[in-house]
PDB file of C-alpha atoms and ligand atoms in Angstrom:
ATOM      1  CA  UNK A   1      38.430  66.846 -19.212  1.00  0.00           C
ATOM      2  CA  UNK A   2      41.252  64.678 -19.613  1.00  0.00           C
ATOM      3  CA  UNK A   3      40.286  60.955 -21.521  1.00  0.00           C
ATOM      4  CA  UNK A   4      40.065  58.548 -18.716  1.00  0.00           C
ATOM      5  CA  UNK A   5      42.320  55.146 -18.213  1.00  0.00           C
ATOM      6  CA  UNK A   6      42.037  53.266 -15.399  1.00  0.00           C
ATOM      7  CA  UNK A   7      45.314  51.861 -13.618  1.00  0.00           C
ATOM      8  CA  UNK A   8      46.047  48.105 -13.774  1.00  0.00           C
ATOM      9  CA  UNK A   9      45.762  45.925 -10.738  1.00  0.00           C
ATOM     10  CA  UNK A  10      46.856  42.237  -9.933  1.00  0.00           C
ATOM     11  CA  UNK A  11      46.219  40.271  -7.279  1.00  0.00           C
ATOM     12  CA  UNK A  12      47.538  37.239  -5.460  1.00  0.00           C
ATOM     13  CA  UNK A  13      46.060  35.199  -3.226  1.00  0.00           C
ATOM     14  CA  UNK A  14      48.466  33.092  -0.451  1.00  0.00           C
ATOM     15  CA  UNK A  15      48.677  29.468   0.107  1.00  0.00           C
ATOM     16  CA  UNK A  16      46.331  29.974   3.097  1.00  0.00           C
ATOM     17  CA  UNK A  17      43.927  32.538   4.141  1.00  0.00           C
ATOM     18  CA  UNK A  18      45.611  35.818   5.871  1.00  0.00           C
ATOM     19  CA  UNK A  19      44.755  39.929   5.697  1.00  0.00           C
ATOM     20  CA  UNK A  20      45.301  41.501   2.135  1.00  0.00           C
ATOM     21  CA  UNK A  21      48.384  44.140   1.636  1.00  0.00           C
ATOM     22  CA  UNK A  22      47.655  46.748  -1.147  1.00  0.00           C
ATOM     23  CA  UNK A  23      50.996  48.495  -2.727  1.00  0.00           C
ATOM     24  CA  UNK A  24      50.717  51.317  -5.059  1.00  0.00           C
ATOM     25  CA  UNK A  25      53.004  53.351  -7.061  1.00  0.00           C
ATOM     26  CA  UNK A  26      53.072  55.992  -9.012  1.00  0.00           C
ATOM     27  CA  UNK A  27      50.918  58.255  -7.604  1.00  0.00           C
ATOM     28  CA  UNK A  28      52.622  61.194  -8.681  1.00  0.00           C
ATOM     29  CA  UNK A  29      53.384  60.078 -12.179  1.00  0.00           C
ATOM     30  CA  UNK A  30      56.877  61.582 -12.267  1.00  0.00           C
ATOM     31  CA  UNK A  31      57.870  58.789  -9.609  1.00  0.00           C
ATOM     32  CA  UNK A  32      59.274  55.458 -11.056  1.00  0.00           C
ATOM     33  CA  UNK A  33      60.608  53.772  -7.994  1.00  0.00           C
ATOM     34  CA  UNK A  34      57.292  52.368  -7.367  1.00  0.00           C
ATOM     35  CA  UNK A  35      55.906  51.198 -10.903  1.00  0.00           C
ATOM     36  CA  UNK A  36      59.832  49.411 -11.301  1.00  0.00           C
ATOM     37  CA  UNK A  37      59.932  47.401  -8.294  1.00  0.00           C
ATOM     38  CA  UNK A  38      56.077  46.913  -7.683  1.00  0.00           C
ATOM     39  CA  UNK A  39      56.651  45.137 -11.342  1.00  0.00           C
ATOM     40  CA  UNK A  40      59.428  43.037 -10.526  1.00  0.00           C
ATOM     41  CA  UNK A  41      57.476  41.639  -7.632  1.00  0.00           C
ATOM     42  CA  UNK A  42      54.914  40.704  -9.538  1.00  0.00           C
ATOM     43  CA  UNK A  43      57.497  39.242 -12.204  1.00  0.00           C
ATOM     44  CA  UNK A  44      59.299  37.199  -9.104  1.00  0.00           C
ATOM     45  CA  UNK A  45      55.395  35.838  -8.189  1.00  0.00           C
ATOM     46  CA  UNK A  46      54.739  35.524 -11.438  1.00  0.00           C
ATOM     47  CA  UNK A  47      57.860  33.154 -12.047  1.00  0.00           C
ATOM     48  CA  UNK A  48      57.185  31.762  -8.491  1.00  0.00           C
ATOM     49  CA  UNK A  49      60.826  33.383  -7.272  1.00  0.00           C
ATOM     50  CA  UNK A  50      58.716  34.576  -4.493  1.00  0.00           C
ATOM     51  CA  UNK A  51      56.083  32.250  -2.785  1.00  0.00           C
ATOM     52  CA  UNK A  52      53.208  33.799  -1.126  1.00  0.00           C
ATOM     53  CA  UNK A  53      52.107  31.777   1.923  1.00  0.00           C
ATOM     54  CA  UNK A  54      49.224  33.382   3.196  1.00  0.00           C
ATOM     55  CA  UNK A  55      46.796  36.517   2.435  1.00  0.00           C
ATOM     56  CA  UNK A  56      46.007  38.413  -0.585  1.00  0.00           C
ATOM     57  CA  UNK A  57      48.253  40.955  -2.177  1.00  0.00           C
ATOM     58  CA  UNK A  58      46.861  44.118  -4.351  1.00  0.00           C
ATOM     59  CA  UNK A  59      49.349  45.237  -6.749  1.00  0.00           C
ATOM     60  CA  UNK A  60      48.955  48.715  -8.292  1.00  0.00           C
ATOM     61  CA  UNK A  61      52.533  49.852  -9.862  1.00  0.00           C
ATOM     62  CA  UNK A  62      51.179  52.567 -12.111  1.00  0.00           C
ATOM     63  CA  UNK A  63      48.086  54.702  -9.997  1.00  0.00           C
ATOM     64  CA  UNK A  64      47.764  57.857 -12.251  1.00  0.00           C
ATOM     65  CA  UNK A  65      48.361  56.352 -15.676  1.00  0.00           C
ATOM     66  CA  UNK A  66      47.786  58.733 -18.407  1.00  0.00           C
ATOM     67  CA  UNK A  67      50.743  61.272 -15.932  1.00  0.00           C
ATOM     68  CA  UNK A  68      53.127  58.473 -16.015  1.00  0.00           C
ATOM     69  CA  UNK A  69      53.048  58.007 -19.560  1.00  0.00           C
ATOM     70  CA  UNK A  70      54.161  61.745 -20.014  1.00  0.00           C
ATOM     71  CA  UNK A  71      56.308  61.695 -16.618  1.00  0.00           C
ATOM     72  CA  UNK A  72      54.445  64.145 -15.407  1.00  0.00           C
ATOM     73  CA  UNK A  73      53.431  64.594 -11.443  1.00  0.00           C
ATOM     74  CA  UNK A  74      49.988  64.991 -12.320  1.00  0.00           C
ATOM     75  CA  UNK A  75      47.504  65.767 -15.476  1.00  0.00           C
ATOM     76  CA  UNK A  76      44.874  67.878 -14.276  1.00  0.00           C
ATOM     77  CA  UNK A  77      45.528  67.985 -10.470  1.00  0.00           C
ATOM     78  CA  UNK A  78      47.143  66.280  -7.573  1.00  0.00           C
ATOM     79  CA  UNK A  79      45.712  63.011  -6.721  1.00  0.00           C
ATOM     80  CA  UNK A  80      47.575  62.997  -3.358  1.00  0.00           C
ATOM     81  CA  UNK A  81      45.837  66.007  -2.610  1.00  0.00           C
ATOM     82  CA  UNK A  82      42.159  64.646  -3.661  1.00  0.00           C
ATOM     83  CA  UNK A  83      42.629  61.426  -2.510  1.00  0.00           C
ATOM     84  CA  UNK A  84      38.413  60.944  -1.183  1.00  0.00           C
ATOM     85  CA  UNK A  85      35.642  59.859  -2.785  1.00  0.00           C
ATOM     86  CA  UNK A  86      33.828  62.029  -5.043  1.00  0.00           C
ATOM     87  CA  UNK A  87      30.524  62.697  -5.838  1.00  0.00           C
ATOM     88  CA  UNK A  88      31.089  65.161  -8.945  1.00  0.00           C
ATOM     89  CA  UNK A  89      34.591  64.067 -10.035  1.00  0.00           C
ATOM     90  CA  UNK A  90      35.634  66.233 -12.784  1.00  0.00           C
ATOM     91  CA  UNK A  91      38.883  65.588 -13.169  1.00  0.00           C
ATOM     92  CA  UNK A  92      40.742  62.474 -14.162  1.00  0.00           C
ATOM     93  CA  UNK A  93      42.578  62.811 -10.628  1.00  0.00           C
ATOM     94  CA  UNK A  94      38.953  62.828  -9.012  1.00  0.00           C
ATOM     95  CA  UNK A  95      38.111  59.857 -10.856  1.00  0.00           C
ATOM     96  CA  UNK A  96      41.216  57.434 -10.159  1.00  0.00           C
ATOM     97  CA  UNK A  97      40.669  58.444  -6.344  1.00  0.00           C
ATOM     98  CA  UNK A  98      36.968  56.998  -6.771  1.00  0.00           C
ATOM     99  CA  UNK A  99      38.630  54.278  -7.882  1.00  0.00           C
ATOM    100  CA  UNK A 100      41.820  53.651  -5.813  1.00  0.00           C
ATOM    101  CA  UNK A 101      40.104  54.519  -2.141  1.00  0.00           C
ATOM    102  CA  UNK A 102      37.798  51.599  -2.656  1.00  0.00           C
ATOM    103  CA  UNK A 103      41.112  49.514  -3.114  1.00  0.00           C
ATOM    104  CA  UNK A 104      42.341  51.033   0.188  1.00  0.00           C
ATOM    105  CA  UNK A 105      38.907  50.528   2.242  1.00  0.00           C
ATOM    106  CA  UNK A 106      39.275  47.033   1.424  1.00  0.00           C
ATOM    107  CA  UNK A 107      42.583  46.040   2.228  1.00  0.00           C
ATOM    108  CA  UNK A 108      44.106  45.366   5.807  1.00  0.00           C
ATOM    109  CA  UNK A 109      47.929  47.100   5.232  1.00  0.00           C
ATOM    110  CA  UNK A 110      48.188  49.477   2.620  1.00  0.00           C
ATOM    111  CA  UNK A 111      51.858  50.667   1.549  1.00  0.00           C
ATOM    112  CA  UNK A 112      52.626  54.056  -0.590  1.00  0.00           C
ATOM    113  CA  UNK A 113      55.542  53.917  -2.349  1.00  0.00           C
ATOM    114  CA  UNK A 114      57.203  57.682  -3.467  1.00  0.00           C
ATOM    115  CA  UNK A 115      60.395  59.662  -4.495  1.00  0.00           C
ATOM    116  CA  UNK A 116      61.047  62.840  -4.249  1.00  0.00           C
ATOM    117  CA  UNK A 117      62.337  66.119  -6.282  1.00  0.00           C
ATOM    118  CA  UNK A 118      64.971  67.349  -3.848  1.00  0.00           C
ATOM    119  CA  UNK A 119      68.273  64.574  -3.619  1.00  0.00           C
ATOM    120  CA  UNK A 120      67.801  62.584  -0.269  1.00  0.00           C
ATOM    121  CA  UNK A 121      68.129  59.738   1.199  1.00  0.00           C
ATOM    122  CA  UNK A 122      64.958  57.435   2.058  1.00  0.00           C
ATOM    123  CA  UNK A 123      62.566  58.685   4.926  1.00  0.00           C
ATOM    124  CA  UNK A 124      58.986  58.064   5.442  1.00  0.00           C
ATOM    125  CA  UNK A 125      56.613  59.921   6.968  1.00  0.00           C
ATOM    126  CA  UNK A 126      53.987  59.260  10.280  1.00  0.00           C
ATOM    127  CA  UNK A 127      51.066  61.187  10.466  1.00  0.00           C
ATOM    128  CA  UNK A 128      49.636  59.134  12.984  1.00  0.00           C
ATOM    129  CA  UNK A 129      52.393  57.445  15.126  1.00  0.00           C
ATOM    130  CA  UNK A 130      50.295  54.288  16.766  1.00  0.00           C
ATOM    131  CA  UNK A 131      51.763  51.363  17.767  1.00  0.00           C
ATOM    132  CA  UNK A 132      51.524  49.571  14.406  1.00  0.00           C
ATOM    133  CA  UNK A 133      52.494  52.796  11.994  1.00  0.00           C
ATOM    134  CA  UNK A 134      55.358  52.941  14.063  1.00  0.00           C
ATOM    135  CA  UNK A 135      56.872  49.667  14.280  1.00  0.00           C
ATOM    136  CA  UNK A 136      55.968  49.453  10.516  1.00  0.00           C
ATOM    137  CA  UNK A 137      57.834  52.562   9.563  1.00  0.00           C
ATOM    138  CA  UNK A 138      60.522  51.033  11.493  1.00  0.00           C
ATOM    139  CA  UNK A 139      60.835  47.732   8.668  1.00  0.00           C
ATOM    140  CA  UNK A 140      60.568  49.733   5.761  1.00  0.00           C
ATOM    141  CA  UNK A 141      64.118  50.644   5.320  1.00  0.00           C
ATOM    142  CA  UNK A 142      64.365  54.333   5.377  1.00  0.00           C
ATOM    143  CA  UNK A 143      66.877  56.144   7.277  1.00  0.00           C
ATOM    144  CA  UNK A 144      64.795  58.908   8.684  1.00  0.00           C
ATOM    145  CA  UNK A 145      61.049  58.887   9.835  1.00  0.00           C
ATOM    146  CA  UNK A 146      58.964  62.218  10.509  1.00  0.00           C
ATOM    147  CA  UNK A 147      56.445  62.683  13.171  1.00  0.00           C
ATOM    148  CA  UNK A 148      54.582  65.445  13.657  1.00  0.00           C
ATOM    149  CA  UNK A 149      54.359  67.108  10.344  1.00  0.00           C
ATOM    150  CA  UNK A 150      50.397  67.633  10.511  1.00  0.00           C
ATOM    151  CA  UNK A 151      50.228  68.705  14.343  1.00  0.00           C
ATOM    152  CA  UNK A 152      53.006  71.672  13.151  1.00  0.00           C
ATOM    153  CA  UNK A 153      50.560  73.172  10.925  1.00  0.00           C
ATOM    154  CA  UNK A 154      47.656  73.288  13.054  1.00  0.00           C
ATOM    155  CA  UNK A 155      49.740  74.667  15.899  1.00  0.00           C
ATOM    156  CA  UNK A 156      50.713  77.648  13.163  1.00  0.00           C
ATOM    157  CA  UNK A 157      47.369  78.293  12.346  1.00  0.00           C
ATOM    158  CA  UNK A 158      47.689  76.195   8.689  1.00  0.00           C
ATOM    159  CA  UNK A 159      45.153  73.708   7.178  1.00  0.00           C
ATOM    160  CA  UNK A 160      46.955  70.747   6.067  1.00  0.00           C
ATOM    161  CA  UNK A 161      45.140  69.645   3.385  1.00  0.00           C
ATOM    162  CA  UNK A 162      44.361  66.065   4.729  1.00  0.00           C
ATOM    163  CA  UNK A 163      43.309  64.435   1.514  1.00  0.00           C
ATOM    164  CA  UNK A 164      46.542  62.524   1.132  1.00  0.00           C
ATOM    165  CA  UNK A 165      46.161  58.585   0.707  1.00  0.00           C
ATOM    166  CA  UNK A 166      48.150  58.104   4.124  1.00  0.00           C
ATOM    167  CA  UNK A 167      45.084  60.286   5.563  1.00  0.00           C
ATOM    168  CA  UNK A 168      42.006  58.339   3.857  1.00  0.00           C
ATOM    169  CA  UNK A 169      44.086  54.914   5.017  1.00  0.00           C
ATOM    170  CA  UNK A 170      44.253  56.315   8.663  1.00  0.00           C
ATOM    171  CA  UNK A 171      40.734  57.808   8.902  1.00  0.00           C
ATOM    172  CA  UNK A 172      39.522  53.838   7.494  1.00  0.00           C
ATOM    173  CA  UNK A 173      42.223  52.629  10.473  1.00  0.00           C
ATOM    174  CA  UNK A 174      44.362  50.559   8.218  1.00  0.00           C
ATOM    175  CA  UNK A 175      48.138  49.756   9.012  1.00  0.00           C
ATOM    176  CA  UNK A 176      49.896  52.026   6.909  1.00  0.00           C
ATOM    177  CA  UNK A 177      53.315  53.472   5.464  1.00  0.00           C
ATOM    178  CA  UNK A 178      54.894  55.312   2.822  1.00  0.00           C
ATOM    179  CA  UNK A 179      58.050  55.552   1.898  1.00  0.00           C
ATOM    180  CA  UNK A 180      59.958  58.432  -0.151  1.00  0.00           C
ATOM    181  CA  UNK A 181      62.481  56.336  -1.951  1.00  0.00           C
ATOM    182  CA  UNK A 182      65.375  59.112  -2.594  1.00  0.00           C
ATOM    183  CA  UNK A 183      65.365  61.552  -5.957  1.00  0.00           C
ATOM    184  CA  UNK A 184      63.042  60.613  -8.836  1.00  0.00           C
ATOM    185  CA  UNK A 185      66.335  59.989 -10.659  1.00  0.00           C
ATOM    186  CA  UNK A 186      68.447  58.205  -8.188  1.00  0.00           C
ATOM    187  CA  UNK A 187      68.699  54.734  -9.531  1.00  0.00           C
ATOM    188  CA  UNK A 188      69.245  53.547  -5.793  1.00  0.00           C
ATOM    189  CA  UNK A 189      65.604  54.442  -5.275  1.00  0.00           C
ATOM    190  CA  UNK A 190      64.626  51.153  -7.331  1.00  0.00           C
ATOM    191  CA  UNK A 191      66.555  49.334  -5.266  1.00  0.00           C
ATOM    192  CA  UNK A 192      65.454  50.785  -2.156  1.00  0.00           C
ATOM    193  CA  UNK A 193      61.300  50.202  -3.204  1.00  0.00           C
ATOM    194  CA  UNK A 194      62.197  46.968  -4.251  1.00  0.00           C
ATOM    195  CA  UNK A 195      63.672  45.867  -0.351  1.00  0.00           C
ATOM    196  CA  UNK A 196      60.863  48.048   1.221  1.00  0.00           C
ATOM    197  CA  UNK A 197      58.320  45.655  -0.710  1.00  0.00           C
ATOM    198  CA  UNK A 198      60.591  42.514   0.478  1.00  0.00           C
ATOM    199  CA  UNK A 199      60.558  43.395   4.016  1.00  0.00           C
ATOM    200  CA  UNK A 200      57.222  44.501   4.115  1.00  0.00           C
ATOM    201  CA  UNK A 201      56.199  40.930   2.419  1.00  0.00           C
ATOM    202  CA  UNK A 202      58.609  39.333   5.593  1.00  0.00           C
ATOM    203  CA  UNK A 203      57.343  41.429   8.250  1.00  0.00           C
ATOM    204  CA  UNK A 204      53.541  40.843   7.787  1.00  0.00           C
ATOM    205  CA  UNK A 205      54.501  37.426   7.110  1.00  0.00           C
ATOM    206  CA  UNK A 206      52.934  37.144   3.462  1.00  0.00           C
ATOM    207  CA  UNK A 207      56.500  35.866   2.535  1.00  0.00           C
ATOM    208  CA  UNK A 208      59.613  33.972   4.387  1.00  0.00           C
ATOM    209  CA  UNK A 209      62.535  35.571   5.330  1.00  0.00           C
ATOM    210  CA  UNK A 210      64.007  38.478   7.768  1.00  0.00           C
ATOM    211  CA  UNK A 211      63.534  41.839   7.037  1.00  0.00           C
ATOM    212  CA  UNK A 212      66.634  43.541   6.189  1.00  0.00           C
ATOM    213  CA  UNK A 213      66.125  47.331   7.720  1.00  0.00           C
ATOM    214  CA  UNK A 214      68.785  49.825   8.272  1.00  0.00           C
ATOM    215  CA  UNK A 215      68.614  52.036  11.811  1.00  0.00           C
ATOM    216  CA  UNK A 216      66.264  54.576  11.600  1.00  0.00           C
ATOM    217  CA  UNK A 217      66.251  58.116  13.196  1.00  0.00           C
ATOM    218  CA  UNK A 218      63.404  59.030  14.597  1.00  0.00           C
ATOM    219  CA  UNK A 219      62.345  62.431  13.804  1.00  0.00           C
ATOM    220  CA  UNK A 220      59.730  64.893  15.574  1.00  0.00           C
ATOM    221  CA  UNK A 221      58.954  67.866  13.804  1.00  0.00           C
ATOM    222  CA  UNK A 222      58.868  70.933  16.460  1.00  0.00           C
ATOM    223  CA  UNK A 223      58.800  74.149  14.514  1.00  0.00           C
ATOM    224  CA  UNK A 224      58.137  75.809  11.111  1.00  0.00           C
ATOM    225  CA  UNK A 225      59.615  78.874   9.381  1.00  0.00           C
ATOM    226  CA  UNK A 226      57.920  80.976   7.060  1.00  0.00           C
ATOM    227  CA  UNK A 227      59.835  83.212   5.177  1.00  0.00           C
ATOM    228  CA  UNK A 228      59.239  86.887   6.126  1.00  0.00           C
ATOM    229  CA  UNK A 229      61.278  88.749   3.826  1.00  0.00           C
ATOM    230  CA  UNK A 230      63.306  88.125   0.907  1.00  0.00           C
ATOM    231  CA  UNK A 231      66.264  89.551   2.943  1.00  0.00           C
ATOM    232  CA  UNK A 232      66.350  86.557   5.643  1.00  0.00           C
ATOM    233  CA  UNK A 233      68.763  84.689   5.201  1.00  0.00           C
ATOM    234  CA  UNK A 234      70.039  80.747   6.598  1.00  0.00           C
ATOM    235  CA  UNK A 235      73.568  81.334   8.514  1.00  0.00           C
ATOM    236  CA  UNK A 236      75.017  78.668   6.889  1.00  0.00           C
ATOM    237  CA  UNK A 237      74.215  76.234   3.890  1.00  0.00           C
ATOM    238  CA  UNK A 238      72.236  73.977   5.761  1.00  0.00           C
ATOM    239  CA  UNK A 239      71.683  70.250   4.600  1.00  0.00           C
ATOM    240  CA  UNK A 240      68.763  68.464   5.488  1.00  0.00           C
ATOM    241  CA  UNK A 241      69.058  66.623   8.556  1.00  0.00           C
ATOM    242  CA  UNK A 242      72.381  68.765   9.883  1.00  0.00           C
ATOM    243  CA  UNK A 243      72.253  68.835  13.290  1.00  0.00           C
ATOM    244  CA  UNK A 244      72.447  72.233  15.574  1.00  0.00           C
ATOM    245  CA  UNK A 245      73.209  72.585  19.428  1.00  0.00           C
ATOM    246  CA  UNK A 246      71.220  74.716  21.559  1.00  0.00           C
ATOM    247  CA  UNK A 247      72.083  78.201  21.343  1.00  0.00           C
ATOM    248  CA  UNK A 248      73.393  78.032  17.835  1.00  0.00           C
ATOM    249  CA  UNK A 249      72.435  80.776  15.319  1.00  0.00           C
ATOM    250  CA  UNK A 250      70.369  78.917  12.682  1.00  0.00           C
ATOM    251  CA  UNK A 251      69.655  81.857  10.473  1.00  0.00           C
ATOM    252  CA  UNK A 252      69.086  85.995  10.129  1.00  0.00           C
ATOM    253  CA  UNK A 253      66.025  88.280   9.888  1.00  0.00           C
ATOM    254  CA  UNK A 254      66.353  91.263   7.465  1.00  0.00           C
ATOM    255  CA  UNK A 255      65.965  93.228  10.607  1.00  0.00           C
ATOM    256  CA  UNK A 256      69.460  91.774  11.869  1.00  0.00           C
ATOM    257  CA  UNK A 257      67.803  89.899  14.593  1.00  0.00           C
ATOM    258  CA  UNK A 258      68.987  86.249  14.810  1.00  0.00           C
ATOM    259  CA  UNK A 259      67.300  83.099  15.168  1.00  0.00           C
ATOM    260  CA  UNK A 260      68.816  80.726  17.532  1.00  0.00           C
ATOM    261  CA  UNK A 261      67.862  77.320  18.518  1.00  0.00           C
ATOM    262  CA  UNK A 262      66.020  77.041  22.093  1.00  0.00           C
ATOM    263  CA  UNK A 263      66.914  72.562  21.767  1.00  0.00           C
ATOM    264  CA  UNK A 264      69.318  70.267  20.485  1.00  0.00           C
ATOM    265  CA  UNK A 265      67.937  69.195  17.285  1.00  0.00           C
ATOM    266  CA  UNK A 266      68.430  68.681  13.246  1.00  0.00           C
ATOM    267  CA  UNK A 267      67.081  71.062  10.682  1.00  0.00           C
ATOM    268  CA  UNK A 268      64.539  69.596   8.151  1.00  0.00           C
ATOM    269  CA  UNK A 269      63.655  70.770   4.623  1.00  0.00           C
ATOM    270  CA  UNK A 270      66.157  73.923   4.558  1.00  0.00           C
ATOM    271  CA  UNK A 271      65.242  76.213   1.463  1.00  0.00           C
ATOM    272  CA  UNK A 272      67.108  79.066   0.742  1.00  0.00           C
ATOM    273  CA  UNK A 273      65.036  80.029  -2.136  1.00  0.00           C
ATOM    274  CA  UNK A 274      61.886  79.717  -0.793  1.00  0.00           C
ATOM    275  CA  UNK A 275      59.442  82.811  -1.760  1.00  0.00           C
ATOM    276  CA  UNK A 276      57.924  85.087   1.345  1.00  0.00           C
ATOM    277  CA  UNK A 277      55.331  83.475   2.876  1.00  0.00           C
ATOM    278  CA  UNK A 278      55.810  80.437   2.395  1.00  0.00           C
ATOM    279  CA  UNK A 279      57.919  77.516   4.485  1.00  0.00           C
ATOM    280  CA  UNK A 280      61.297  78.478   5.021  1.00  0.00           C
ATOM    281  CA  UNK A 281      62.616  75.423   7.011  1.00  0.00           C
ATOM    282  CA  UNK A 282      61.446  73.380   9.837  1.00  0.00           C
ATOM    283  CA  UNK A 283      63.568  72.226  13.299  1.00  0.00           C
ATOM    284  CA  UNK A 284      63.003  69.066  14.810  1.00  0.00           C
ATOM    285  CA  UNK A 285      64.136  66.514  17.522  1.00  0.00           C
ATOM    286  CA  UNK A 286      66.146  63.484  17.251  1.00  0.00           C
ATOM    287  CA  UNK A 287      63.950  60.650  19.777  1.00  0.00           C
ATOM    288  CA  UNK A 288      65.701  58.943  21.908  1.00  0.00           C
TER     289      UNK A 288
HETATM  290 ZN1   ZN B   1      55.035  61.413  -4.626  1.00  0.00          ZN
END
């Protein structure tokens, strides 16, 4: 097994007494949006730049060490896929989770902060669209949000494996978010963690100030294809997010048949090169 090192945490307590906001980053330790701007908050504290006037705030910037040191998403497995407590944790991703859930059952708002592989622009992602999830996806500052993603699976038969940190905050009924900041790369994705942490400071009131938040589209996921056979093919080189009318051909089967969309609605996660079997691309609905 891997030689253990446990991720750093600071904490802050307010002027007055409040609820206590827990950030991480780097849980995938390919992912430096969140380590950057999770440690120029706590620079900006730090330096008193930024005054916190009430609560407690948990800082993690760097949740999987020993992967970030070697930019790699994970060492021995994905933490965002173990993310529980265990009893026999024999793996170093086993072991931070025994660590980092207690940080989460403890806190009152947790935010996740992410990139991603593919080039995008910010969205986050609502597995359980309450009240509060929802008008706290809404400050964040992501263009896009996605509902519906673990209903899909279930209604095609799929497990979704659940052990995600956005799962283990929802099952201990925290107020929670995470955001995928754009590309690993994209330099804009510091900038964008750092204002998600800003407005997310503003909106639960642990700082001054008025969130600055961009409109968001509001996206339900309604469908999932698999690829069937290497010969199916997407009609057109579909973006993320392009929209379709209804009646449009959205791809071909290697049968000829086509597939045409039965709503109005914007195609999601489009992979050409996906292998048979696995997801193809998704369709959902714009909410009004
Ligand atoms: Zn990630």
């Amino acid at each position: 097994m891997a030689k253990y090192e446990q991720p750093e945490i600071k904490i802050f307590h307010g002027n007055k007494k409040g609820l206590s906001l827990l950030i991480f980053g780097a849980i995938h330790g390919d992912e430096v949006c969140g380590p950057f701007s999770i440690k120029k908050i706590i620079k900006d504290i730090e330096s008193k730049r930024i005054i916190i006037e009430k609560g407690t705030i948990v800082l993690v910037p760097i949740c999987n060490p020993i992967a970030y040191k070697k930019r790699m998403r994970f060492v021995e497995e994905n933490l965002n896929r173990v993310f529980k407590t265990w009893s026999n944790s024999n793996s170093y991703e086993k072991k931070l989770a025994n660590s980092l859930t207690l940080l989460v059952k403890n806190c009152d708002i947790f935010l996740d902060i992410h990139s991603m592989e593919a080039k995008s622009v910010p969205m986050t992602f609502i597995d359980s669209p309450n009240k509060s999830n929802v008008s706290f996806s809404r400050i964040l500052g992501a263009n896009y949000s996605i509902e519906g993603w673990p209903e899909l699976y279930r209604k095609n038969g799929q497990g979704i494996s659940s052990y995600d940190t956005m799962a283990y905050a929802e099952k201990h009924s925290k107020k929670c978010a995470v955001i995928e900041c754009g590309q690993h790369k994209d330099i804009n994705s510091k900038k964008v963690a750092y204002q998600t942490i800003i407005n997310t400071l503003r909106h639960f009131g642990f700082i001054d100030g008025k969130v600055k938040s961009k409109k968001l589209s509001e996206i339900r996921m309604k469908k999932l294809f698999i690829k069937e056979n290497k010969k199916d093919f997407l009609i057109k080189n579909w973006k993320n997010f392009d929209s379709f009318k209804k009646g449009d051909i959205l791809a071909s089967k290697s049968d000829g048949k086509k597939i045409i969309a039965a709503f109005n609605g914007v195609i999601i996660f489009p992979n050409e090169k996906a292998k048979v079997g696995t997801e193809w691309f998704y369709l959902g609905t714009i909410k009004q």
